[in-house]
mmCIF file of C-alpha atoms and ligand atoms in Angstrom:
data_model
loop_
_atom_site.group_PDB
_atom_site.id
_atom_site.type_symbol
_atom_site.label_atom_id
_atom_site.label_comp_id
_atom_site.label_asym_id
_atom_site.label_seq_id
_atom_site.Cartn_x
_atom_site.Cartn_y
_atom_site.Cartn_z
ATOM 1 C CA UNK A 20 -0.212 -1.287 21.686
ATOM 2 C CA UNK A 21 2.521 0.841 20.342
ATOM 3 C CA UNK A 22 1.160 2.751 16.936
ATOM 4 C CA UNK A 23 5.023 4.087 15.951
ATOM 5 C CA UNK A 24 6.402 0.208 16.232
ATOM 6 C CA UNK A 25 3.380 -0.909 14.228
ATOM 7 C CA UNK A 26 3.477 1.824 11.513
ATOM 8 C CA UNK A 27 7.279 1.435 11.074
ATOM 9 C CA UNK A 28 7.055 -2.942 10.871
ATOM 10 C CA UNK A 29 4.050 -1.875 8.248
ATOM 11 C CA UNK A 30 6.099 0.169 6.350
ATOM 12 C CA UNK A 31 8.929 -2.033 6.199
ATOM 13 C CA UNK A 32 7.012 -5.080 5.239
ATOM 14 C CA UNK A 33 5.355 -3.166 2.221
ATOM 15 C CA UNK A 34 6.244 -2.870 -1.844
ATOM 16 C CA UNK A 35 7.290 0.290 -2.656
ATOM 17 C CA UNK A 36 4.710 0.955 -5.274
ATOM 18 C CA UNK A 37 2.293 1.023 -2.183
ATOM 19 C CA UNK A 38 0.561 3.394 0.088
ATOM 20 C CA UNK A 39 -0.826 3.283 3.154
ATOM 21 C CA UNK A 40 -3.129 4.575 4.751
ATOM 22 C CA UNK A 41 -3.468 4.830 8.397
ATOM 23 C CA UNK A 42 -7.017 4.775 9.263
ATOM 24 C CA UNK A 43 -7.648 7.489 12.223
ATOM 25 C CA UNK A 44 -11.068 7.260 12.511
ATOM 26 C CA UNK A 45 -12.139 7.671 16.243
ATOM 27 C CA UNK A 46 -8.708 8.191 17.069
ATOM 28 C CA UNK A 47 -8.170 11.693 19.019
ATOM 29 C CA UNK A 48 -5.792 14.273 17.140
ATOM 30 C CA UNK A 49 -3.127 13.109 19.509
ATOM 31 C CA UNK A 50 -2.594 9.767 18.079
ATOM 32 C CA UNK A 51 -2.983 10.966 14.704
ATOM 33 C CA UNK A 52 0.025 13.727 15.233
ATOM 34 C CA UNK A 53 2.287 11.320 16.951
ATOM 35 C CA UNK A 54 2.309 9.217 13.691
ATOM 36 C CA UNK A 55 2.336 12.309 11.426
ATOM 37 C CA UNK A 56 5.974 13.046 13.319
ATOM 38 C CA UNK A 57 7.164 10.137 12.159
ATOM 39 C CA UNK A 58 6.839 11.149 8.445
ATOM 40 C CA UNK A 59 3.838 9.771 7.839
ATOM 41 C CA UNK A 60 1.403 11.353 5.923
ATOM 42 C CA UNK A 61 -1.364 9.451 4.585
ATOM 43 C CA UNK A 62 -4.619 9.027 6.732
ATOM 44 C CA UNK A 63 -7.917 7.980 6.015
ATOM 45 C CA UNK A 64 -11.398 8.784 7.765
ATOM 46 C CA UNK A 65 -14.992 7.446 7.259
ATOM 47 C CA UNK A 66 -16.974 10.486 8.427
ATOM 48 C CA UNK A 67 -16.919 13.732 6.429
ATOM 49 C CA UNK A 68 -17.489 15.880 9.447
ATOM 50 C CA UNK A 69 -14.511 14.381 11.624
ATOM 51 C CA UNK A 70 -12.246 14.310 8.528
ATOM 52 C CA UNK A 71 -12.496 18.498 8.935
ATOM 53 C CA UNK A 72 -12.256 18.899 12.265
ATOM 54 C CA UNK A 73 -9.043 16.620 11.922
ATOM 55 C CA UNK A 74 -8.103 18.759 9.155
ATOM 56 C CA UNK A 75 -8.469 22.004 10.852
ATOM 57 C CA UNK A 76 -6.753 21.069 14.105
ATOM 58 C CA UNK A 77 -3.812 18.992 12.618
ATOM 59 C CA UNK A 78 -0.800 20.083 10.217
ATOM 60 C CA UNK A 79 -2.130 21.044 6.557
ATOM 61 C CA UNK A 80 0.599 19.114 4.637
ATOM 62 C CA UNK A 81 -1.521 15.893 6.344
ATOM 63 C CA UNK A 82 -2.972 13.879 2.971
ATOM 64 C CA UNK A 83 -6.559 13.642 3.926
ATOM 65 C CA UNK A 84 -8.565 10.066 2.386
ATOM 66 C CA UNK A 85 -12.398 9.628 2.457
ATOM 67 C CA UNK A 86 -12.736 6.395 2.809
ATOM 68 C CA UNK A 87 -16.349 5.764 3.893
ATOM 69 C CA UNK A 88 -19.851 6.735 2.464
ATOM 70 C CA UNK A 89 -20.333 9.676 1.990
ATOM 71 C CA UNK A 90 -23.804 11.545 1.565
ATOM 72 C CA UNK A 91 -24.106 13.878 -1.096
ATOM 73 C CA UNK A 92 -24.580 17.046 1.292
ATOM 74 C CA UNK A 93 -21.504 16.082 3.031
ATOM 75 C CA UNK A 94 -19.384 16.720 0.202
ATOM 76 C CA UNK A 95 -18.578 20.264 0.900
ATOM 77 C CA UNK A 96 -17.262 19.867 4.471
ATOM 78 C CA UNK A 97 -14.132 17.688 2.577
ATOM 79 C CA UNK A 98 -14.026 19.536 -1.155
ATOM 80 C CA UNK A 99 -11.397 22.378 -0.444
ATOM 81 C CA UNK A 100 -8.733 19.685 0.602
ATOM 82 C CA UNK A 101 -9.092 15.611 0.461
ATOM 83 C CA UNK A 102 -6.610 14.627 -0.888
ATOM 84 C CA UNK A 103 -8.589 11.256 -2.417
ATOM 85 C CA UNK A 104 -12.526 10.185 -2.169
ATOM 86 C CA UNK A 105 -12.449 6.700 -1.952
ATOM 87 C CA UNK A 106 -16.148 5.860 -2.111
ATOM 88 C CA UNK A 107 -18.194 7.256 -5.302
ATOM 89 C CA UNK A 108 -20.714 5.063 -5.400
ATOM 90 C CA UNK A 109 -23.649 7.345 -7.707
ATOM 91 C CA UNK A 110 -23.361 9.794 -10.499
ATOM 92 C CA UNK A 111 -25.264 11.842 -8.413
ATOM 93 C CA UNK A 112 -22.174 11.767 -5.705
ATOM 94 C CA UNK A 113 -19.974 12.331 -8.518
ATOM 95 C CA UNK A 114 -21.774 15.157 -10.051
ATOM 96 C CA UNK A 115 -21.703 16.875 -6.548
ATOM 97 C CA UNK A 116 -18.127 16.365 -6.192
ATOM 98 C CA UNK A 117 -17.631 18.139 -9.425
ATOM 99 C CA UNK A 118 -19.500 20.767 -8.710
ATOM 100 C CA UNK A 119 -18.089 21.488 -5.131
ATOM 101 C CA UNK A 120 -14.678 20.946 -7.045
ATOM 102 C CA UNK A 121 -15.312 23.387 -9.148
ATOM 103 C CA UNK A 122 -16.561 26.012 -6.513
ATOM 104 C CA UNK A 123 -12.814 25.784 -4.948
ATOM 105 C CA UNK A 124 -11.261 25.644 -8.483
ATOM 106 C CA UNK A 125 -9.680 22.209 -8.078
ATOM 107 C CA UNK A 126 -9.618 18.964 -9.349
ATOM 108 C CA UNK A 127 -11.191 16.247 -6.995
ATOM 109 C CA UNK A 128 -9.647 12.427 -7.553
ATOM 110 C CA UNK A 129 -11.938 9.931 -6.780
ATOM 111 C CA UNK A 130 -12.147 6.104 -6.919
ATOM 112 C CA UNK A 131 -14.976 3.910 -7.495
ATOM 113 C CA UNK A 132 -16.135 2.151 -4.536
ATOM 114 C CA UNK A 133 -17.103 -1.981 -5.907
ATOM 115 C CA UNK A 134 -19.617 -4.359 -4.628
ATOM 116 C CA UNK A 135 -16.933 -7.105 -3.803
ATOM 117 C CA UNK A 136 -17.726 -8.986 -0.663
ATOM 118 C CA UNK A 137 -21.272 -10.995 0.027
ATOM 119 C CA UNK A 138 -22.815 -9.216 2.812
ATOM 120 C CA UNK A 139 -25.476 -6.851 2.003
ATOM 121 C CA UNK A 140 -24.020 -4.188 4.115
ATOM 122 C CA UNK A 141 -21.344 -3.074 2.103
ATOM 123 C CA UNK A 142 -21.913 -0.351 0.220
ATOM 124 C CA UNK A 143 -20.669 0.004 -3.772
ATOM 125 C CA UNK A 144 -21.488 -0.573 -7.339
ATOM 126 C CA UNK A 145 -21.723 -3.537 -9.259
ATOM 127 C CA UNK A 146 -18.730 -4.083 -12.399
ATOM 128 C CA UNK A 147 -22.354 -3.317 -14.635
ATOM 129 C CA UNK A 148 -22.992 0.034 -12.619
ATOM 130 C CA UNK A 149 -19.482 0.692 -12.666
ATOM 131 C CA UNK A 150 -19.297 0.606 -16.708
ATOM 132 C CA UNK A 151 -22.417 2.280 -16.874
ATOM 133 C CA UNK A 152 -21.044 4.958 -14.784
ATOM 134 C CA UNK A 153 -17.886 5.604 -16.685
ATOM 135 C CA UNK A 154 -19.239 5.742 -19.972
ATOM 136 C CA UNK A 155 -21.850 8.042 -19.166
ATOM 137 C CA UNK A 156 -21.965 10.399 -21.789
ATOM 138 C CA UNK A 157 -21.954 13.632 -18.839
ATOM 139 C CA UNK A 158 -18.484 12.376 -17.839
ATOM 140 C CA UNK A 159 -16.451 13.723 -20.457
ATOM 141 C CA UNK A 160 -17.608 17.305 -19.488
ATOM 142 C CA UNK A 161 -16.832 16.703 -15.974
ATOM 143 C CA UNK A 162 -13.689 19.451 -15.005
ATOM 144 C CA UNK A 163 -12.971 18.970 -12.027
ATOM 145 C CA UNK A 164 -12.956 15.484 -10.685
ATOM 146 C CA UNK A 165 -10.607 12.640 -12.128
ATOM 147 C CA UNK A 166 -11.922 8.927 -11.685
ATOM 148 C CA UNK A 167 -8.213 7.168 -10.185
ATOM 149 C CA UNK A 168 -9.115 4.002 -9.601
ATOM 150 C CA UNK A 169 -11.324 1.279 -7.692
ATOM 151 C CA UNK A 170 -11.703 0.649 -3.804
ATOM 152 C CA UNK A 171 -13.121 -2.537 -2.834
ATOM 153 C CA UNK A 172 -13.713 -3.788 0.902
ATOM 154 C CA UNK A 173 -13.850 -8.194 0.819
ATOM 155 C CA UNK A 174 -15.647 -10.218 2.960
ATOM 156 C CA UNK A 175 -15.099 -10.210 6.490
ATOM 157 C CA UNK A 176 -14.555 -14.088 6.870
ATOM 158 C CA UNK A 177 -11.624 -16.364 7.766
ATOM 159 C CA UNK A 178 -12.321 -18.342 4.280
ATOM 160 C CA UNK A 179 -8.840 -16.949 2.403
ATOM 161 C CA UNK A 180 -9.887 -18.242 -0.128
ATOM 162 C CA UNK A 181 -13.421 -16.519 -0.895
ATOM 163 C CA UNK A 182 -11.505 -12.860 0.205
ATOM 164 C CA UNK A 183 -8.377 -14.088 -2.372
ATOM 165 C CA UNK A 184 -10.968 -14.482 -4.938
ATOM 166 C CA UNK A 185 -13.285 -11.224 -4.692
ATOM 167 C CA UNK A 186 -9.933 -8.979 -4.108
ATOM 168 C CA UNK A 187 -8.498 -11.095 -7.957
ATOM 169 C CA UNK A 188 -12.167 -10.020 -9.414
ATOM 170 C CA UNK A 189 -11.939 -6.075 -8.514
ATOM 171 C CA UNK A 190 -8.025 -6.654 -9.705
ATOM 172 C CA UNK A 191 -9.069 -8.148 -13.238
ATOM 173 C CA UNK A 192 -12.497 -5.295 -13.135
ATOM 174 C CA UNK A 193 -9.279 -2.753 -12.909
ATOM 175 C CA UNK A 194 -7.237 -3.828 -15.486
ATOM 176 C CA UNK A 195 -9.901 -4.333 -17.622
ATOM 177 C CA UNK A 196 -10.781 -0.462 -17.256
ATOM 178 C CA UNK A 197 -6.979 0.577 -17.513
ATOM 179 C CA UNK A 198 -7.131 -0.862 -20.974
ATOM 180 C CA UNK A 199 -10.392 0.549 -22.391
ATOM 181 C CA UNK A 200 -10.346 4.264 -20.617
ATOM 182 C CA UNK A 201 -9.785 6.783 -23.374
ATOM 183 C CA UNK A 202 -10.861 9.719 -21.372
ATOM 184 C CA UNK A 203 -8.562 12.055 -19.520
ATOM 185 C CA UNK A 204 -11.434 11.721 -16.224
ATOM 186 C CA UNK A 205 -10.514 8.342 -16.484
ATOM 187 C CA UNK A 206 -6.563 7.174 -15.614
ATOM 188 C CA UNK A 207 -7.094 4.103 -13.353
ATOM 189 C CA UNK A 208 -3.362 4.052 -11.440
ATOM 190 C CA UNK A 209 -5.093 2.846 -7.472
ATOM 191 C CA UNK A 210 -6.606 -0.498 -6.578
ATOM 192 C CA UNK A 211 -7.484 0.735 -2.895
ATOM 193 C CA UNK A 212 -7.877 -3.153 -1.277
ATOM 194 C CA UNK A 213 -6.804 -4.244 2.039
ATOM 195 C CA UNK A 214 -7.776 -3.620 5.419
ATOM 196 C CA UNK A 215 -5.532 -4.804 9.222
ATOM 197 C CA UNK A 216 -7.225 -8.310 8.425
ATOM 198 C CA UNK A 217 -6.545 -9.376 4.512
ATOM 199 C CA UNK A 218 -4.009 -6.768 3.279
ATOM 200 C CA UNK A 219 -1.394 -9.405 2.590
ATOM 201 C CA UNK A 220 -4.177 -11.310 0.793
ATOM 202 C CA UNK A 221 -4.939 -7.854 -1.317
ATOM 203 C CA UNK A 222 -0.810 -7.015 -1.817
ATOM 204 C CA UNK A 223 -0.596 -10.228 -3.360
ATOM 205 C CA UNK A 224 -3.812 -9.852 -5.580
ATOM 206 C CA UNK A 225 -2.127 -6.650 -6.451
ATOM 207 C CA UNK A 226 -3.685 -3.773 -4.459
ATOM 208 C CA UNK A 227 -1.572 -0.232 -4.439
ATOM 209 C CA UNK A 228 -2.861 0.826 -1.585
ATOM 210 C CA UNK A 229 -3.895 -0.831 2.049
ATOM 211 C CA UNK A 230 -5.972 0.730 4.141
ATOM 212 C CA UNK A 231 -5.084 0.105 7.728
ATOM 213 C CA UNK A 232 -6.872 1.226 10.922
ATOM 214 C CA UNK A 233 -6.225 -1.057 14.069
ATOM 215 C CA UNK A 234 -3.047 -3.170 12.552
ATOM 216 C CA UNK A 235 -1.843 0.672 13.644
ATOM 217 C CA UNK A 236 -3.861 2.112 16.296
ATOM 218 C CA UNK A 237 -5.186 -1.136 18.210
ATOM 219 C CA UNK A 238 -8.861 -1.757 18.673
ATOM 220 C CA UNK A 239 -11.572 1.034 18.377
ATOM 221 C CA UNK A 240 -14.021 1.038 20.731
ATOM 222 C CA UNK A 241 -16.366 2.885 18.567
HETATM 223 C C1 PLP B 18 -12.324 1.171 9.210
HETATM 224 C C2 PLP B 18 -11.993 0.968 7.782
HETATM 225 C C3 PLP B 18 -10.761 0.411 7.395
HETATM 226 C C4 PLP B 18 -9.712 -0.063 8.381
HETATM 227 O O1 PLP B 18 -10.161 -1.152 9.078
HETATM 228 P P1 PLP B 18 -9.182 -1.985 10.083
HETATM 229 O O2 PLP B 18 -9.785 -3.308 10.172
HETATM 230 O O3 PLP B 18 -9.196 -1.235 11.367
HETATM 231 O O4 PLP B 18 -7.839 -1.988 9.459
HETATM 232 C C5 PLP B 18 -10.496 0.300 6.035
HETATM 233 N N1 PLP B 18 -11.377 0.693 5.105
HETATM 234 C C6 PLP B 18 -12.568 1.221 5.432
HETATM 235 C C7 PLP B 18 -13.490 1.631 4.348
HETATM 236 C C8 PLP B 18 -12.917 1.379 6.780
HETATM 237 O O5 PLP B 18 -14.109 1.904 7.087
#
């Protein structure tokens, strides 16, 4: 499979208002580069430690995404440069984020990872959790992250239906936010939905941002 023709008839078949994000996880640096020559930018990992070794051995202007969970002692492997944390999921996490955010005088943006899809696996909060998280009272005082937006991974089924529906909830959970937010931490502007499977489904439920792995790279084996 041929990552440059499948990046490029991504691209092309994409609204302008959204990103994508080539997943690289397992891929070696090589792949990763030969799509960064292209232009491309944008990459996402799952795994805190191979998100910096990618960092250090590939070119710095590379926007780095954390897009899987992520353990709280993890955090400062990623701090000095991701470019976006996908997957705050605790205050705790968030707290720690701050904190290591602060230690390399920077501003950390983060999205909220949702409990979308039915399978018990997935990690995220619930829309409750997710209120309860935003309005607590310690936010306001947090510097140095800024709360962007949601990220929400559907069901892994064939039923279109069921994935249209939980990728409309976290879209209506979003907007929701974007009108009642009155805090500068909080400036919801990404709905991170969409993976190689449903990301048409998620573009038309109005995600900004896909997040695309073997759609690019072909298959992982890991
Ligand atoms: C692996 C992964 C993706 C990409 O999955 P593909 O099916 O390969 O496109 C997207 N989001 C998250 C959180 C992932 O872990």
């Amino acid at each position: 499979m041929d990552s440059k023709n499948n990046i490029h008839a991504l691209k092309a078949g994409l609204p302008g208002n959204v990103t994508l994000i080539a997943v690289s996880k397992t891929q070696p640096v090589e792949r990763i580069h030969e799509i960064y020559k292209l232009g491309h930018l944008s990459f996402g990992e799952n795994k805190a430690q191979e998100l910096m070794r990618k960092y250090e051995d590939l070119p710095k202007d590379i926007q780095w995404h954390m897009i899987g969970h992520l353990q709280t002692n993890k955090v400062k492997y990623i701090a000095p440069f991701v470019w976006l944390i996908h997957s705050v999921d605790s205050l705790k996490l968030l707290l720690e984020i701050n904190k290591q955010g602060e230690r390399f005088s920077r501003v950390i943006p983060v999205l909220l990872q949702l409990h979308i899809a039915s399978e018990e696996t997935k990690f995220g909060l619930s829309q409750a959790e997710a209120e309860d998280l935003i309005g607590n009272p310690v936010i306001p005082t947090l510097r140095h992250i800024q709360i962007k937006g949601l990220m929400g991974m559907a069901t892994n089924t064939t039923d279109e239906q069921k994935i249209r529906k939980e990728f409309c909830g976290l879209r209506l959970f979003f907007e929701k936010l974007k009108q009642t937010s009155t805090i500068s931490q909080v400036v919801m502007e990404v709905l991170s939905m969409g993976m190689s499977n449903d990301y048409r489904i998620a573009l038309e439920e109005g995600s900004t941002m896909v997040r695309i792995g073997s759609a690019i790279f072909g298959g992982r084996t890991a």
